[in-house]
Short mmCIF file of C-alpha atoms in Angstrom, two decimals:
data_model
loop_
_atom_site.label_atom_id
_atom_site.label_comp_id
_atom_site.label_asym_id
_atom_site.label_seq_id
_atom_site.Cartn_x
_atom_site.Cartn_y
_atom_site.Cartn_z
CA UNK W 94 10.49 -12.19 -7.13
CA UNK W 95 9.25 -8.62 -6.99
CA UNK W 96 10.74 -6.89 -3.96
CA UNK W 97 8.74 -4.08 -2.41
CA UNK W 98 10.55 -1.38 -0.45
CA UNK W 99 8.48 0.89 1.75
CA UNK W 100 9.62 4.27 3.00
CA UNK W 101 9.98 5.76 5.43
CA UNK W 102 10.28 3.05 8.03
CA UNK W 103 8.58 5.27 10.58
CA UNK W 104 6.53 8.42 10.05
CA UNK W 105 6.00 10.68 13.07
CA UNK W 106 3.06 13.02 12.60
CA UNK W 107 0.35 14.79 14.56
CA UNK W 108 -3.39 14.22 14.24
CA UNK W 109 -4.80 16.30 11.41
CA UNK W 110 -1.59 16.17 9.38
CA UNK W 111 -1.18 14.54 6.00
CA UNK W 112 0.66 11.22 5.74
CA UNK W 113 2.42 10.12 2.57
CA UNK W 114 3.71 6.55 2.45
CA UNK W 115 5.79 5.18 -0.40
CA UNK W 116 6.07 1.68 -1.86
CA UNK W 117 8.64 1.04 -4.57
CA UNK W 118 8.82 -2.19 -6.57
CA UNK W 119 11.98 -3.79 -7.95
CA UNK W 120 10.22 -4.16 -11.29
CA UNK W 121 6.96 -3.11 -12.86
CA UNK W 122 3.81 -4.55 -11.29
CA UNK W 123 1.41 -5.80 -13.95
CA UNK W 124 -2.10 -4.35 -14.06
CA UNK W 125 -1.43 -2.21 -10.98
CA UNK W 126 -1.92 -5.26 -8.78
CA UNK W 127 -0.94 -3.32 -5.66
CA UNK W 128 -2.79 -3.31 -2.35
CA UNK W 129 -2.38 -1.50 0.96
CA UNK W 130 -3.23 -2.94 4.38
CA UNK W 131 -3.45 -1.40 7.82
CA UNK W 132 -2.54 -3.36 10.93
CA UNK W 133 -2.95 -2.20 14.50
CA UNK W 134 -1.18 -3.92 17.42
CA UNK W 135 -2.74 -7.28 18.20
CA UNK W 136 -5.15 -7.01 15.28
CA UNK W 137 -5.63 -8.64 11.91
CA UNK W 138 -4.52 -6.76 8.79
CA UNK W 139 -7.30 -4.80 7.10
CA UNK W 140 -7.52 -4.14 3.38
CA UNK W 141 -7.52 -0.42 2.56
CA UNK W 142 -6.70 -0.11 -1.13
CA UNK W 143 -6.54 -2.52 -4.07
CA UNK W 144 -5.73 -2.00 -7.72
CA UNK W 145 -3.37 0.76 -6.55
CA UNK W 146 -6.20 3.28 -6.11
CA UNK W 147 -9.54 1.61 -5.35
CA UNK W 148 -10.76 1.90 -1.79
CA UNK W 149 -12.04 -1.26 -0.14
CA UNK W 150 -15.55 -1.36 1.25
CA UNK W 151 -16.04 0.84 4.30
CA UNK W 152 -12.71 2.62 4.05
CA UNK W 153 -12.96 6.38 4.69
CA UNK W 154 -12.18 8.69 1.79
CA UNK W 155 -9.26 10.26 3.65
CA UNK W 156 -7.33 7.17 2.47
CA UNK W 157 -6.23 7.32 -1.14
CA UNK W 158 -3.82 5.36 -3.27
CA UNK W 159 -1.96 6.33 -6.39
CA UNK W 160 0.89 5.30 -8.63
CA UNK W 161 1.75 2.80 -11.32
CA UNK W 162 4.45 0.43 -12.54
CA UNK W 163 7.11 0.68 -9.81
CA UNK W 164 6.12 3.66 -7.66
CA UNK W 165 3.04 3.74 -5.46
CA UNK W 166 1.79 6.02 -2.72
CA UNK W 167 -0.73 5.76 0.09
CA UNK W 168 -1.96 9.12 1.32
CA UNK W 169 -3.94 9.76 4.47
CA UNK W 170 -5.26 13.29 4.03
CA UNK W 171 -5.94 14.19 7.68
CA UNK W 172 -4.72 11.76 10.26
CA UNK W 173 -7.27 10.62 12.81
CA UNK W 174 -6.23 9.08 16.14
CA UNK W 175 -7.30 5.64 14.90
CA UNK W 176 -5.00 5.88 11.85
CA UNK W 177 -1.78 5.49 13.83
CA UNK W 178 -0.78 1.97 12.87
CA UNK W 179 1.43 -0.14 10.63
CA UNK W 180 0.85 -0.05 6.88
CA UNK W 181 1.93 -2.70 4.39
CA UNK W 182 1.89 -2.67 0.64
CA UNK W 183 1.50 -5.92 -1.29
CA UNK W 184 1.83 -6.81 -4.93
CA UNK W 185 -0.52 -9.60 -5.89
CA UNK W 186 0.88 -10.42 -9.29
CA UNK W 187 3.16 -12.93 -7.57
CA UNK W 188 2.44 -12.03 -3.92
CA UNK W 189 5.04 -10.27 -1.86
CA UNK W 190 4.67 -7.70 0.90
CA UNK W 191 6.71 -4.65 1.73
CA UNK W 192 8.36 -4.49 5.13
CA UNK W 193 5.89 -1.94 6.48
CA UNK W 194 5.73 1.71 7.51
CA UNK W 195 4.79 2.64 11.04
CA UNK W 196 2.77 5.82 11.42
CA UNK W 197 3.23 7.05 14.98
CA UNK W 198 2.02 10.02 16.97
CA UNK W 199 4.53 12.83 17.13
CA UNK L 1 -21.42 -11.82 6.58
CA UNK L 2 -18.12 -13.28 5.43
CA UNK L 3 -16.25 -15.02 8.22
CA UNK L 4 -13.06 -17.03 8.37
CA UNK L 5 -12.60 -18.84 11.67
CA UNK L 6 -9.27 -20.51 12.37
CA UNK L 7 -8.29 -23.28 14.74
CA UNK L 8 -6.65 -22.58 18.06
CA UNK L 9 -3.07 -22.00 19.11
CA UNK L 10 -0.55 -24.81 18.81
CA UNK L 11 2.72 -25.61 20.52
CA UNK L 12 5.01 -27.97 18.66
CA UNK L 13 8.50 -29.34 19.01
CA UNK L 14 11.13 -28.84 16.32
CA UNK L 15 10.77 -31.40 13.55
CA UNK L 16 7.05 -31.90 14.14
CA UNK L 17 4.18 -30.95 11.83
CA UNK L 18 1.25 -28.64 12.38
CA UNK L 19 -2.09 -28.44 10.59
CA UNK L 20 -4.12 -25.22 10.87
CA UNK L 21 -7.73 -25.03 9.72
CA UNK L 22 -9.79 -22.15 8.38
CA UNK L 23 -13.57 -22.48 8.23
CA UNK L 24 -15.35 -20.15 5.83
CA UNK L 25 -18.94 -18.97 6.02
CA UNK L 26 -21.14 -16.23 4.60
CA UNK L 27 -20.25 -16.73 0.93
CA UNK L 28 -19.94 -19.45 -1.70
CA UNK L 29 -16.86 -21.32 -0.53
CA UNK L 30 -15.85 -22.72 -3.91
CA UNK L 31 -15.87 -19.33 -5.67
CA UNK L 32 -12.89 -17.71 -3.92
CA UNK L 33 -9.27 -18.66 -3.45
CA UNK L 34 -7.92 -18.84 0.09
CA UNK L 35 -4.44 -17.53 0.85
CA UNK L 36 -2.21 -18.22 3.83
CA UNK L 37 0.05 -15.54 5.28
CA UNK L 38 2.27 -15.63 8.34
CA UNK L 39 3.73 -13.05 10.69
CA UNK L 40 6.63 -13.85 13.00
CA UNK L 41 6.72 -11.97 16.33
CA UNK L 42 7.42 -8.29 15.71
CA UNK L 43 7.94 -8.92 12.00
CA UNK L 44 6.13 -8.20 8.76
CA UNK L 45 3.74 -10.24 6.65
CA UNK L 46 4.93 -13.19 4.57
CA UNK L 47 2.82 -14.87 1.88
CA UNK L 48 2.85 -18.67 1.98
CA UNK L 49 0.52 -19.69 -0.84
CA UNK L 50 -3.05 -20.19 -2.00
CA UNK L 51 -5.53 -22.94 -2.63
CA UNK L 52 -8.58 -22.87 -4.87
CA UNK L 53 -11.36 -24.59 -2.95
CA UNK L 54 -13.18 -25.68 -6.09
CA UNK L 55 -10.38 -27.50 -7.89
CA UNK L 56 -8.02 -28.03 -4.97
CA UNK L 57 -5.29 -26.45 -7.06
CA UNK L 58 -2.46 -24.83 -5.11
CA UNK L 59 0.33 -22.34 -5.59
CA UNK L 60 3.05 -22.06 -2.98
CA UNK L 61 5.76 -19.47 -2.50
CA UNK L 62 9.06 -20.99 -3.56
CA UNK L 63 10.42 -20.79 -0.02
CA UNK L 64 7.66 -23.05 1.28
CA UNK L 65 7.23 -25.48 -1.59
CA UNK L 66 9.09 -28.37 -0.02
CA UNK L 67 7.31 -28.32 3.30
CA UNK L 68 3.80 -26.86 3.09
CA UNK L 69 0.62 -28.58 1.97
CA UNK L 70 -2.75 -26.89 1.53
CA UNK L 71 -5.93 -28.91 1.28
CA UNK L 72 -9.63 -28.34 1.56
CA UNK L 73 -12.84 -30.13 2.51
CA UNK L 74 -15.71 -28.62 0.57
CA UNK L 75 -18.31 -30.51 2.62
CA UNK L 76 -17.42 -28.41 5.66
CA UNK L 77 -16.14 -25.29 3.84
CA UNK L 78 -12.75 -25.61 5.45
CA UNK L 79 -9.24 -25.20 4.17
CA UNK L 80 -6.11 -26.51 5.85
CA UNK L 81 -2.47 -25.56 5.86
CA UNK L 82 0.05 -28.12 7.04
CA UNK L 83 3.68 -27.26 7.69
CA UNK L 84 6.21 -30.05 8.11
CA UNK L 85 9.64 -30.27 9.75
CA UNK L 86 8.98 -27.26 11.93
CA UNK L 87 11.84 -25.10 13.15
CA UNK L 88 11.95 -22.44 15.83
CA UNK L 89 11.82 -19.70 13.23
CA UNK L 90 8.43 -21.00 12.09
CA UNK L 91 7.01 -19.52 15.28
CA UNK L 92 4.44 -17.06 13.98
CA UNK L 93 0.81 -16.14 13.67
CA UNK L 94 -0.64 -17.89 10.64
CA UNK L 95 -3.55 -16.20 8.88
CA UNK L 96 -5.93 -17.42 6.23
CA UNK L 97 -7.38 -14.74 3.99
CA UNK L 98 -9.95 -14.74 1.21
CA UNK L 99 -8.93 -13.63 -2.25
CA UNK L 100 -11.10 -10.64 -3.15
CA UNK L 101 -11.05 -11.23 -6.88
CA UNK L 102 -7.64 -11.08 -8.48
CA UNK L 103 -5.30 -11.67 -5.57
CA UNK L 104 -5.73 -9.13 -2.80
CA UNK L 105 -7.02 -10.28 0.58
CA UNK L 106 -10.38 -8.81 1.51
CA UNK L 107 -11.29 -10.90 4.56
CA UNK L 108 -8.91 -12.42 7.09
CA UNK L 109 -9.16 -15.08 9.74
CA UNK L 110 -8.35 -14.18 13.31
CA UNK L 111 -4.95 -15.83 13.13
CA UNK L 112 -3.47 -18.94 14.74
CA UNK L 113 -0.34 -18.71 16.85
CA UNK L 114 2.03 -21.58 16.22
CA UNK L 115 4.90 -21.81 18.68
CA UNK L 116 7.82 -24.10 17.93
CA UNK L 117 9.91 -24.79 20.98
CA UNK L 118 11.80 -27.68 22.47
#
């Protein structure tokens, strides 16, 4: 099983700041099969990024993904009030999720 | 538009079974896998498995293999996930999600809360 470790656990930032979230895999993920999801309290997860760097439909361009093999990053260039949420990475080579990073208002 | 509509909340006793449904609309049902994911209260996301609505083929996470069954009824574009021998730590929101193309989940159902309590 590929274990995904997200860091940090919590990120405290102000609106307008840049957020950098990390997702590290226990072994290389084939074909960059890595996705990022956003989940707000009481809501359903929403797909942000797939294929490590491709934005899903309707996702603002302030969200970007990068990385390969075992190290992946989700960047939110300028945090908007609606971006404060939980973020999960997922590898879909054999389907596991990271434990999540909470982005909270500082 | 793509929609996945799940059945309502359930309360079950330990040892019982639960069957959650997920009705798809807005796309060709047999062209896309359906995944099931769960989220225990205050916890992260856990993948359970997938079913291919066309063939009925399934793939379950090893943890769930002995006690989950996924089925589908193509005539009503609905997939089902049944969990047997429920325990209290199976209390969670269960989501169905469409496979976007190669495994990520592009559309999600609204979730079904399953509570296991004596």
